[in-house]
Tab-separated table of C-alpha atoms in Angstrom:
chain	number	residue	atom	x	y	z
A	258	MET	CA	102.201	89.317	114.589
A	259	THR	CA	98.557	90.277	115.021
A	260	ASP	CA	96.357	90.787	111.961
A	261	VAL	CA	95.708	94.475	111.257
A	262	PHE	CA	92.431	95.601	109.723
A	263	ILE	CA	91.266	98.816	108.091
A	264	TYR	CA	87.933	99.852	109.569
A	265	ASP	CA	87.277	103.145	107.804
A	266	HIS	CA	88.850	106.076	106.003
A	267	VAL	CA	87.952	109.644	105.025
A	268	ARG	CA	89.521	112.406	102.999
A	269	THR	CA	88.909	115.996	102.019
A	270	PRO	CA	88.467	116.994	98.411
A	271	ARG	CA	91.715	118.361	97.024
A	272	GLY	CA	91.685	122.149	96.814
A	273	LYS	CA	93.887	124.203	94.503
A	274	GLY	CA	97.083	125.045	96.376
A	275	LYS	CA	96.929	128.781	95.788
A	276	PRO	CA	95.489	131.706	97.772
A	277	ASP	CA	92.258	131.498	95.753
A	278	GLY	CA	91.959	127.725	96.209
A	279	GLY	CA	88.832	126.177	97.661
A	280	LEU	CA	90.538	125.116	100.914
A	281	ALA	CA	92.956	128.022	101.297
A	282	GLU	CA	90.884	129.636	104.056
A	283	ILE	CA	91.018	126.456	106.169
A	284	THR	CA	94.132	126.012	108.300
A	285	PRO	CA	96.001	122.703	108.056
A	286	MET	CA	95.167	122.127	111.709
A	287	GLN	CA	91.474	122.339	110.918
A	288	LEU	CA	91.818	120.118	107.841
A	289	ALA	CA	93.414	117.416	109.971
A	290	ALA	CA	91.116	117.867	112.977
A	291	GLN	CA	87.961	117.740	110.867
A	292	MET	CA	89.032	114.434	109.279
A	293	LEU	CA	89.631	112.980	112.744
A	294	GLN	CA	86.209	114.220	113.809
A	295	ALA	CA	84.629	112.654	110.734
A	296	LEU	CA	86.155	109.249	111.550
A	297	ARG	CA	84.898	109.551	115.099
A	298	ASP	CA	81.396	110.713	114.277
A	299	ARG	CA	80.525	108.389	111.422
A	300	ASN	CA	81.733	105.365	113.397
A	301	ARG	CA	80.358	106.533	116.761
A	302	LEU	CA	83.842	105.929	118.031
A	303	ASP	CA	84.816	106.234	121.676
A	304	THR	CA	88.135	108.019	121.157
A	305	ARG	CA	89.549	106.474	124.334
A	306	LEU	CA	89.933	103.339	122.208
A	307	VAL	CA	92.347	105.158	119.866
A	308	GLU	CA	95.826	104.668	121.276
A	309	ASP	CA	97.852	106.750	118.808
A	310	VAL	CA	97.508	109.105	115.830
A	311	PHE	CA	100.130	109.298	113.063
A	312	LEU	CA	99.864	112.108	110.503
A	313	GLY	CA	102.139	112.680	107.558
A	314	CYS	CA	103.231	116.242	106.855
A	315	VAL	CA	106.076	117.073	104.472
A	316	SER	CA	106.565	120.755	105.340
A	317	PRO	CA	106.047	120.732	109.121
A	318	VAL	CA	106.634	124.442	109.766
A	319	GLY	CA	104.471	127.440	110.559
A	320	GLU	CA	100.823	126.453	110.763
A	321	GLN	CA	101.845	122.844	110.081
A	322	GLY	CA	104.739	122.939	112.526
A	323	GLY	CA	105.275	121.107	115.748
A	324	ASN	CA	103.517	117.818	116.310
A	325	ILE	CA	100.375	118.447	114.268
A	326	ALA	CA	99.000	114.972	114.960
A	327	ARG	CA	98.761	115.408	118.721
A	328	ILE	CA	97.349	118.927	118.522
A	329	ALA	CA	94.857	117.979	115.798
A	330	ALA	CA	93.574	115.160	118.009
A	331	LEU	CA	93.033	117.632	120.844
A	332	VAL	CA	91.382	120.178	118.549
A	333	ALA	CA	89.135	117.398	117.238
A	334	GLY	CA	87.905	116.759	120.765
A	335	PHE	CA	89.566	113.378	121.171
A	336	ASP	CA	90.177	112.125	124.676
A	337	HIS	CA	93.307	113.599	126.243
A	338	SER	CA	94.763	110.104	126.526
A	339	VAL	CA	95.279	109.927	122.732
A	340	PRO	CA	98.894	110.772	121.755
A	341	GLY	CA	100.086	111.696	118.282
A	342	VAL	CA	103.197	111.959	116.124
A	343	GLN	CA	104.086	113.771	112.894
A	344	VAL	CA	105.647	111.651	110.119
A	345	ASN	CA	107.817	112.822	107.214
A	346	ARG	CA	108.647	110.282	104.523
A	347	TYR	CA	108.354	112.980	101.854
A	348	CYS	CA	105.574	112.129	99.369
A	349	GLY	CA	104.949	108.745	101.001
A	350	SER	CA	104.251	110.268	104.413
A	351	GLY	CA	100.507	109.631	104.448
A	352	LEU	CA	100.888	105.954	103.566
A	353	GLU	CA	103.821	105.516	105.904
A	354	ALA	CA	101.767	107.057	108.705
A	355	VAL	CA	99.142	104.357	108.162
A	356	ASN	CA	101.888	101.725	108.023
A	357	PHE	CA	103.351	102.987	111.300
A	358	ALA	CA	99.922	102.810	112.926
A	359	ALA	CA	99.461	99.297	111.540
A	360	ALA	CA	102.905	98.242	112.755
A	361	LYS	CA	102.090	99.229	116.331
A	362	VAL	CA	98.838	97.293	116.126
A	363	GLY	CA	100.547	94.293	114.549
A	364	ALA	CA	103.251	94.284	117.211
A	365	GLY	CA	100.652	94.295	119.965
A	366	GLN	CA	101.733	97.674	121.300
A	367	VAL	CA	98.304	99.222	120.667
A	368	ASP	CA	94.912	97.815	119.685
A	369	MET	CA	93.607	100.707	117.571
A	370	ALA	CA	95.256	103.709	115.917
A	371	ILE	CA	94.767	106.266	113.167
A	372	GLY	CA	97.146	107.008	110.309
A	373	GLY	CA	96.765	109.765	107.755
A	374	GLY	CA	98.202	113.058	106.653
A	375	VAL	CA	97.707	116.726	105.916
A	376	GLU	CA	99.283	119.347	103.679
A	377	SER	CA	98.128	122.914	103.060
A	378	MET	CA	100.279	123.881	100.105
A	379	SER	CA	98.432	127.178	99.669
A	380	ARG	CA	99.381	128.306	103.184
A	381	VAL	CA	102.715	126.523	103.694
A	382	PRO	CA	104.518	126.371	100.334
A	383	MET	CA	106.451	123.276	99.341
A	384	GLY	CA	110.057	123.470	100.547
A	385	SER	CA	109.288	125.860	103.407
A	386	ASP	CA	111.105	123.550	105.802
A	387	GLY	CA	114.385	123.779	103.903
A	388	GLY	CA	116.736	120.811	104.156
A	389	ALA	CA	120.402	120.105	103.510
A	390	MET	CA	119.652	117.911	100.470
A	391	ALA	CA	118.895	120.990	98.382
A	392	LEU	CA	120.397	123.859	100.365
A	393	ASP	CA	123.818	122.607	101.490
A	394	PRO	CA	126.142	122.552	98.430
A	395	GLN	CA	128.442	119.987	100.006
A	396	VAL	CA	125.526	117.611	100.621
A	397	ALA	CA	123.930	118.246	97.222
A	398	PHE	CA	127.248	117.600	95.458
A	399	SER	CA	127.962	114.400	97.369
A	400	ILE	CA	124.622	112.775	96.469
A	401	HIS	CA	124.272	114.238	92.939
A	402	PHE	CA	121.093	116.073	93.924
A	403	ILE	CA	118.795	117.356	91.175
A	404	MET	CA	115.346	118.908	91.356
A	405	GLN	CA	112.514	116.391	91.195
A	406	GLY	CA	111.059	117.623	87.902
A	407	VAL	CA	114.437	117.128	86.240
A	408	ALA	CA	114.586	113.678	87.846
A	409	ALA	CA	111.243	112.856	86.204
A	410	ASP	CA	112.647	113.911	82.846
A	411	LEU	CA	115.782	111.841	83.533
A	412	LEU	CA	113.576	108.834	84.294
A	413	ALA	CA	111.675	109.307	81.035
A	414	THR	CA	114.893	109.708	79.085
A	415	LYS	CA	116.620	106.689	80.603
A	416	TYR	CA	113.698	104.355	79.958
A	417	GLY	CA	112.604	105.818	76.639
A	418	PHE	CA	109.225	107.336	77.531
A	419	THR	CA	108.303	110.012	74.999
A	420	ARG	CA	106.446	113.284	75.450
A	421	GLU	CA	103.512	111.748	73.546
A	422	GLN	CA	103.366	108.732	75.885
A	423	CYS	CA	103.482	110.948	78.970
A	424	ASP	CA	100.764	113.208	77.586
A	425	ALA	CA	98.550	110.273	76.610
A	426	TYR	CA	98.784	108.915	80.137
A	427	ALA	CA	97.846	112.340	81.538
A	428	VAL	CA	94.780	112.629	79.303
A	429	GLU	CA	93.596	109.228	80.502
A	430	SER	CA	94.051	110.277	84.144
A	431	GLN	CA	91.831	113.310	83.569
A	432	GLN	CA	89.149	111.250	81.855
A	433	ARG	CA	89.159	108.597	84.544
A	434	ALA	CA	88.938	111.151	87.372
A	435	ALA	CA	86.065	112.978	85.683
A	436	ASN	CA	84.242	109.681	85.150
A	437	ALA	CA	84.761	108.635	88.779
A	438	TRP	CA	83.307	111.899	90.065
A	439	ALA	CA	80.401	111.768	87.612
A	440	ARG	CA	79.524	108.261	88.779
A	441	GLY	CA	79.950	109.032	92.482
A	442	TYR	CA	82.811	106.609	93.106
A	443	PHE	CA	84.453	108.917	95.662
A	444	GLY	CA	81.246	109.867	97.469
A	445	ARG	CA	81.463	107.382	100.324
A	446	SER	CA	84.712	108.778	101.668
A	447	ILE	CA	84.719	112.498	100.861
A	448	VAL	CA	84.183	114.879	103.784
A	449	ALA	CA	83.788	118.544	102.876
A	450	PRO	CA	85.767	120.776	105.284
A	451	LYS	CA	83.771	123.518	106.984
A	452	ASP	CA	84.609	127.146	107.618
A	453	VAL	CA	84.440	128.978	110.942
A	454	VAL	CA	80.650	129.257	110.760
A	455	GLY	CA	80.177	125.600	109.908
A	456	LEU	CA	79.509	125.851	106.173
A	457	PRO	CA	81.165	123.420	103.728
A	458	VAL	CA	83.716	125.174	101.533
A	459	LEU	CA	84.624	122.515	98.956
A	460	GLU	CA	82.868	119.295	98.016
A	461	LYS	CA	84.795	118.096	94.950
A	462	ASP	CA	88.420	117.816	93.807
A	463	GLU	CA	89.104	121.213	92.308
A	464	LEU	CA	91.799	120.662	89.676
A	465	ILE	CA	90.122	118.167	87.333
A	466	ARG	CA	90.131	119.319	83.711
A	467	PRO	CA	87.858	116.886	81.835
A	468	GLY	CA	88.360	118.773	78.567
A	469	THR	CA	92.074	117.937	78.467
A	470	THR	CA	93.212	116.574	75.090
A	471	LEU	CA	96.474	115.516	73.518
A	472	GLU	CA	96.315	118.684	71.440
A	473	SER	CA	95.907	120.966	74.456
A	474	LEU	CA	98.803	119.279	76.274
A	475	ALA	CA	101.020	119.457	73.192
A	476	ALA	CA	100.764	123.249	73.364
A	477	LEU	CA	102.392	123.361	76.820
A	478	LYS	CA	106.095	124.058	77.147
A	479	PRO	CA	108.227	121.656	79.213
A	480	SER	CA	108.442	122.948	82.768
A	481	PHE	CA	111.946	121.881	83.721
A	482	THR	CA	114.129	122.744	80.735
A	483	GLU	CA	115.447	125.985	82.207
A	484	MET	CA	115.948	124.381	85.604
A	485	GLY	CA	117.940	121.599	83.985
A	486	THR	CA	120.065	123.675	81.614
A	487	GLN	CA	120.579	127.070	83.262
A	488	TYR	CA	120.759	125.825	86.849
A	489	GLY	CA	123.034	122.925	85.996
A	490	PHE	CA	120.849	120.001	87.060
A	491	ASP	CA	121.083	118.343	83.649
A	492	ALA	CA	124.860	118.315	83.956
A	493	VAL	CA	124.663	116.759	87.422
A	494	ALA	CA	122.292	114.078	86.143
A	495	LEU	CA	124.610	113.274	83.248
A	496	GLN	CA	127.543	112.952	85.639
A	497	ARG	CA	125.596	110.268	87.461
A	498	TYR	CA	124.298	108.677	84.222
A	499	PRO	CA	127.086	109.138	81.642
A	500	ASP	CA	125.415	106.621	79.313
A	501	ILE	CA	122.743	109.248	78.547
A	502	GLU	CA	123.662	111.817	75.910
A	503	ALA	CA	121.152	114.506	76.900
A	504	ILE	CA	118.023	114.906	79.025
A	505	ASP	CA	114.777	114.990	77.048
A	506	HIS	CA	112.501	117.372	78.961
A	507	VAL	CA	109.015	115.926	78.528
A	508	HIS	CA	107.125	116.920	81.674
A	509	HIS	CA	104.983	120.002	82.164
A	510	ALA	CA	102.034	121.142	84.259
A	511	GLY	CA	99.647	118.907	82.345
A	512	ASN	CA	101.421	115.587	82.909
A	513	SER	CA	102.731	116.287	86.419
A	514	SER	CA	100.900	116.277	89.753
A	515	GLY	CA	99.051	119.411	90.804
A	516	ILE	CA	99.817	121.455	93.934
A	517	VAL	CA	96.820	121.162	96.276
A	518	ASP	CA	95.584	121.231	99.875
A	519	GLY	CA	94.047	118.232	101.605
A	520	ALA	CA	93.912	115.809	104.511
A	521	ALA	CA	92.978	112.181	105.109
A	522	ALA	CA	92.625	109.712	107.972
A	523	VAL	CA	92.485	105.901	108.155
A	524	LEU	CA	91.295	103.898	111.168
A	525	VAL	CA	93.169	100.634	111.783
A	526	GLY	CA	93.034	98.093	114.576
A	527	ASN	CA	93.074	94.457	115.553
A	528	LYS	CA	90.006	92.247	115.502
A	529	GLU	CA	89.259	92.624	119.199
A	530	ALA	CA	89.436	96.423	119.148
A	531	GLY	CA	87.041	96.550	116.229
A	532	ALA	CA	84.613	94.308	118.081
A	533	ARG	CA	84.773	96.521	121.165
A	534	ALA	CA	83.993	99.538	118.996
A	535	GLY	CA	81.182	97.719	117.186
A	536	LEU	CA	82.937	98.021	113.802
A	537	ARG	CA	83.226	95.632	110.873
A	538	PRO	CA	86.654	95.355	109.235
A	539	ARG	CA	86.779	96.289	105.564
A	540	ALA	CA	90.259	95.076	104.647
A	541	ARG	CA	93.343	93.423	106.096
A	542	ILE	CA	96.807	94.868	105.653
A	543	ARG	CA	98.753	91.945	104.215
A	544	SER	CA	102.239	93.403	103.865
A	545	VAL	CA	104.179	96.667	103.735
A	546	ALA	CA	107.608	97.660	102.482
A	547	THR	CA	109.783	100.751	102.195
A	548	VAL	CA	112.991	100.848	100.175
A	549	GLY	CA	115.716	103.239	99.131
A	550	SER	CA	116.883	103.641	95.535
A	551	GLU	CA	119.468	105.690	93.640
A	552	PRO	CA	118.821	109.279	94.811
A	553	THR	CA	119.529	111.232	91.610
A	554	ILE	CA	116.904	109.563	89.443
A	555	MET	CA	114.908	109.408	92.661
A	556	LEU	CA	111.515	108.340	91.299
A	557	ASP	CA	111.928	104.692	90.270
A	558	ALA	CA	111.563	103.166	93.747
A	559	PRO	CA	107.818	102.275	93.641
A	560	SER	CA	108.470	99.147	91.580
A	561	PHE	CA	111.197	98.055	94.009
A	562	ALA	CA	108.942	98.720	97.016
A	563	ALA	CA	106.102	96.833	95.340
A	564	GLU	CA	108.377	93.873	94.607
A	565	LYS	CA	109.502	93.768	98.243
A	566	ALA	CA	105.927	93.953	99.556
A	567	LEU	CA	104.883	91.216	97.121
A	568	LYS	CA	107.749	88.990	98.253
A	569	LYS	CA	106.803	89.492	101.892
A	570	ALA	CA	103.216	88.527	101.047
A	571	GLY	CA	104.250	85.503	98.989
A	572	MET	CA	102.633	87.022	95.903
A	573	LYS	CA	103.455	88.048	92.344
A	574	ALA	CA	102.477	91.227	90.533
A	575	ALA	CA	99.893	89.294	88.534
A	576	ASP	CA	98.125	88.393	91.800
A	577	ILE	CA	97.183	92.038	92.449
A	578	GLY	CA	93.718	92.948	91.238
A	579	LEU	CA	94.041	96.748	91.457
A	580	TRP	CA	96.995	99.115	91.806
A	581	GLU	CA	97.287	102.711	93.001
A	582	LEU	CA	100.533	104.564	92.292
A	583	ASN	CA	100.794	108.258	93.024
A	584	GLU	CA	100.975	110.143	89.741
A	585	ALA	CA	103.824	112.425	90.726
A	586	PHE	CA	104.733	112.524	87.025
A	587	SER	CA	103.562	110.427	84.076
A	588	SER	CA	106.933	108.712	83.720
A	589	VAL	CA	106.728	107.352	87.275
A	590	VAL	CA	103.613	105.338	86.442
A	591	LEU	CA	104.823	104.308	82.997
A	592	CYS	CA	108.026	102.992	84.581
A	593	LEU	CA	106.234	100.766	87.096
A	594	MET	CA	103.750	99.520	84.502
A	595	GLU	CA	106.606	98.451	82.243
A	596	ARG	CA	108.814	96.912	84.934
A	597	LEU	CA	106.083	94.864	86.602
A	598	SER	CA	103.891	94.260	83.533
A	599	VAL	CA	100.906	96.002	85.123
A	600	PRO	CA	98.049	96.533	82.639
A	601	HIS	CA	96.779	100.093	82.369
A	602	ASP	CA	93.244	98.940	83.130
A	603	ARG	CA	94.357	97.785	86.594
A	604	ILE	CA	96.228	100.884	87.786
A	605	ASN	CA	94.861	104.264	88.888
A	606	VAL	CA	91.504	103.306	87.434
A	607	ASN	CA	89.841	106.448	88.825
A	608	GLY	CA	92.590	108.866	87.852
A	609	GLY	CA	95.240	110.251	90.111
A	610	ALA	CA	97.344	113.219	91.128
A	611	ILE	CA	97.833	114.463	87.559
A	612	ALA	CA	94.100	115.143	87.467
A	613	MET	CA	93.294	115.768	91.137
A	614	GLY	CA	96.533	116.948	92.725
A	615	HIS	CA	99.094	115.756	95.266
A	616	PRO	CA	98.780	117.172	98.815
A	617	LEU	CA	102.195	115.854	99.798
A	618	GLY	CA	101.705	114.580	103.341
A	619	ALA	CA	98.162	113.346	102.773
A	620	THR	CA	98.308	111.652	99.375
A	621	GLY	CA	99.389	108.203	100.538
A	622	ALA	CA	96.456	107.860	102.916
A	623	MET	CA	94.101	109.275	100.278
A	624	ILE	CA	95.013	106.792	97.576
A	625	LEU	CA	94.971	103.891	100.027
A	626	GLY	CA	91.341	104.790	100.690
A	627	THR	CA	90.617	105.236	96.986
A	628	LEU	CA	92.009	101.764	96.384
A	629	LEU	CA	89.892	100.204	99.132
A	630	ASP	CA	86.675	101.819	97.914
A	631	GLU	CA	87.278	100.648	94.352
A	632	MET	CA	88.177	97.130	95.471
A	633	GLU	CA	84.853	96.949	97.287
A	634	ARG	CA	82.951	98.411	94.346
A	635	ARG	CA	84.468	95.953	91.880
A	636	LYS	CA	84.657	93.067	94.356
A	637	VAL	CA	88.400	92.721	93.705
A	638	GLY	CA	90.145	90.845	96.492
A	639	THR	CA	93.663	92.312	96.482
A	640	GLY	CA	95.197	95.739	95.951
A	641	LEU	CA	98.588	97.414	96.151
A	642	VAL	CA	99.293	101.102	96.772
A	643	THR	CA	102.712	102.701	96.359
A	644	LEU	CA	104.403	106.091	96.025
A	645	CYS	CA	107.772	107.490	94.984
A	646	GLU	CA	109.533	109.751	97.470
A	647	ALA	CA	112.254	112.380	97.380
A	648	ALA	CA	115.874	111.350	97.903
A	649	GLY	CA	115.160	107.999	96.255
A	650	MET	CA	112.659	106.067	98.386
A	651	GLY	CA	109.432	104.199	97.830
A	652	THR	CA	106.704	102.784	100.077
A	653	ALA	CA	104.144	100.098	99.249
A	654	THR	CA	101.239	98.442	101.041
A	655	ILE	CA	99.191	95.418	100.021
A	656	ILE	CA	95.630	95.041	101.296
A	657	GLU	CA	92.995	92.366	100.854
A	658	LEU	CA	89.254	92.572	101.329
A	659	VAL	CA	87.767	90.888	104.371
């Protein structure tokens, strides 16, 4: 296999995923196309060198429908020879898109490719694409399907994470994100999307609430109690996990990921392609892994994916200098930290989706870039990024600085 290098990455700020959000006026096509343009322009890239574009998108309907990767490349003004493909690995789509691009480079099928993702949750609401997992009773019954928020509460209950622990983690995420923005840690990679007249519409992640405290979070009601009790998801979960007496509903809007819009793109290639383009590699992709896990609890797969990626790389968890795990819910991060003995000061050091939001198809590529930037800033040699995914899956990628 050929070594695969990361040459550059960009992302939008995350805009509130509602009609009054900062990116709501920008179509998902434009979000994606403008990130591709940014990669091209800041690297003076001859797009004929790009042999494929992979973009994650979790609700690929309406304005996000069809093959958004190919059309975004055309809208961005890339050469017509550049193909594209849309990727859906649920919340891991953005990272998996990068991994797919890297796999083609590593296999020698292409020399340079782009992976990334896009999701406009203000314009295409989550779940717009339907799916038998939730909508077909026969399917839902056979796999003990429950809604993801209830699964997060099940995870917390099973492993003993309290409301106070989940809230404390959320407060720290807010503080870290606010500190990172105040110190300019994200500045190198943020590209502000522009409106139809060419004016930037949002330059900073919109959801951060630096004034968040344990007291303010304690005042919030759990978000998934009614869903669990009145809609029967608690009963389904207890059928699958009869050792649990009752679900403790601990998650709410303050310790769960925010609904946002955003896009990201990552340029990968082999050594020769980078040389032809006049680019210096920033990191090498050392290993990747995707796993399935029990689909009812759904959200515990990141630790399994990380373990598999570490085994492939011949490493242990202690060998990783920095970690990024998507903060879908507080319990997801607490679970991985406990299972793999990851210190809090090594994971999500600049905050995460609880503070800044989770644009489903784009998040994986975003946090891969966040990890790389922070590794360079701290001069930390190795990093691991991972995400939980619906239906019980997880994806992980290990990178090392060049």
